[in-house]
PDB file of C-alpha atoms in Angstrom:
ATOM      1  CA  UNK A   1      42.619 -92.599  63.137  1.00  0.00           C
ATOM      2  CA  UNK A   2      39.655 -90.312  63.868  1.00  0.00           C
ATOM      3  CA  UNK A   3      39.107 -86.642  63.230  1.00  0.00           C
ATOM      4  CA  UNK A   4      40.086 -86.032  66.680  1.00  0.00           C
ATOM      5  CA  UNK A   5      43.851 -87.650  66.766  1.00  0.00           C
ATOM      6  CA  UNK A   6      44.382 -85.749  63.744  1.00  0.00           C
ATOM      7  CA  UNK A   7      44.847 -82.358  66.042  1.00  0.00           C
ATOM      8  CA  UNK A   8      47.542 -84.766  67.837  1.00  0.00           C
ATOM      9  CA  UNK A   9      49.482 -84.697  64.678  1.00  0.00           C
ATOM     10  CA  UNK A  10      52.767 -82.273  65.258  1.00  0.00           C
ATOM     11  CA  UNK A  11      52.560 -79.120  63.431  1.00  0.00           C
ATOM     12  CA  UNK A  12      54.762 -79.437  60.594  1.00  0.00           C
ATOM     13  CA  UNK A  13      52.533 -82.439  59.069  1.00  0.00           C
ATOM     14  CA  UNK A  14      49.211 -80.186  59.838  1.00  0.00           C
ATOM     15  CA  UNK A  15      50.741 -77.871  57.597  1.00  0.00           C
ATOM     16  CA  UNK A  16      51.648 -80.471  55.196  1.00  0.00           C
ATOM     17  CA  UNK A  17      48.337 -81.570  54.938  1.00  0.00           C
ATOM     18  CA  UNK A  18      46.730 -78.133  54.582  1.00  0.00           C
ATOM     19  CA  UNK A  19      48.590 -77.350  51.960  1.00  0.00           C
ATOM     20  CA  UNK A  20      47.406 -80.419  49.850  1.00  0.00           C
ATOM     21  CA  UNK A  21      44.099 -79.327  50.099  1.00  0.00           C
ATOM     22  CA  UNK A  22      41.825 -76.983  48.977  1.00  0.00           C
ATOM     23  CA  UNK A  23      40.536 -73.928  51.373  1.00  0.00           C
ATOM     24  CA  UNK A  24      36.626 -75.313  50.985  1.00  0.00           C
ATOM     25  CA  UNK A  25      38.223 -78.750  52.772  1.00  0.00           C
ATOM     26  CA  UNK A  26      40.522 -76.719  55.175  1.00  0.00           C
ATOM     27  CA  UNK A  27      37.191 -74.804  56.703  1.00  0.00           C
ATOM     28  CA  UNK A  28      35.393 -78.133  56.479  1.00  0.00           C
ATOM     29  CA  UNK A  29      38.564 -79.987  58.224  1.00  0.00           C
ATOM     30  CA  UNK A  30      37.970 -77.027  60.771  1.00  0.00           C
ATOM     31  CA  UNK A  31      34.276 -77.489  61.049  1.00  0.00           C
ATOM     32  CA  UNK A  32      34.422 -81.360  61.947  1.00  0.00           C
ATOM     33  CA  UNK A  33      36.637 -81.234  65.566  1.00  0.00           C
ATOM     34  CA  UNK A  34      37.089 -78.188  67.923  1.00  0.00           C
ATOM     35  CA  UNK A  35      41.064 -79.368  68.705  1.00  0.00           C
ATOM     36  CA  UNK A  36      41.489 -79.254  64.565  1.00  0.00           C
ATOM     37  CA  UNK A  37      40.126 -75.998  64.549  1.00  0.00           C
ATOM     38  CA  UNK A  38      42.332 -74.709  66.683  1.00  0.00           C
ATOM     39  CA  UNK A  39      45.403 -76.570  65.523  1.00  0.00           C
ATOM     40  CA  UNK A  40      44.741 -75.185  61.866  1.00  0.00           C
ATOM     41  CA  UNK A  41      43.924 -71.939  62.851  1.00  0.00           C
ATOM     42  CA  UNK A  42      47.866 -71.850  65.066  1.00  0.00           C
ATOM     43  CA  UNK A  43      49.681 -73.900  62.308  1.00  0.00           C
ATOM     44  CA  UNK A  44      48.159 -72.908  58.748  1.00  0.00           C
ATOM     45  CA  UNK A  45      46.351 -70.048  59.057  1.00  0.00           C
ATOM     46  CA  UNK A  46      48.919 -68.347  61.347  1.00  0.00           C
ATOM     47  CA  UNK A  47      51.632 -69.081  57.973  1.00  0.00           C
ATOM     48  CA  UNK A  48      49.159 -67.804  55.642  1.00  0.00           C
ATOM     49  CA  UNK A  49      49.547 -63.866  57.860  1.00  0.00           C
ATOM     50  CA  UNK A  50      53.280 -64.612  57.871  1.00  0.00           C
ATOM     51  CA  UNK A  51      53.202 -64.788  54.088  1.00  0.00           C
ATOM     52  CA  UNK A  52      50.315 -62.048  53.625  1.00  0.00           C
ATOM     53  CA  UNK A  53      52.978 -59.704  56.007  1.00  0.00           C
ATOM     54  CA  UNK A  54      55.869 -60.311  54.025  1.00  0.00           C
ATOM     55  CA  UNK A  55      54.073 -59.339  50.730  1.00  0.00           C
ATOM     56  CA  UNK A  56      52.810 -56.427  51.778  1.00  0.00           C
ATOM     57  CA  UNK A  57      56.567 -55.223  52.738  1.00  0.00           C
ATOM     58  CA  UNK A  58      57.759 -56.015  49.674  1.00  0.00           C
TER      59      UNK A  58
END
């Protein structure tokens, strides 16, 4: 599977992955396809301001 397929992956197992791995090899992940860069950016990132929002209004 290249780089590229991986941003075919559904969501929920681009999130999976993400969270196995460090934030240095997210950015690189990022950094080596446009599509991935996008997908993590919608999928991950977009959970990490979810969680960020609910801490704050705690």
């Amino acid at each position: 599977m290249s780089l590229g397929q991986l941003g075919l992956l559904p969501p929920e197992l681009i999130r999976q992955i993400c969270y196995q791995l460090t934030l240095d090899d997210i950015l690189n992940l990022q950094k080596s396809h446009h599509f991935l860069d996008v997908m993590i950016d919608n999928v991950f990132f977009d959970d990490m301001k979810v969680m960020e929002a609910s801490c704050d209004a705690d």
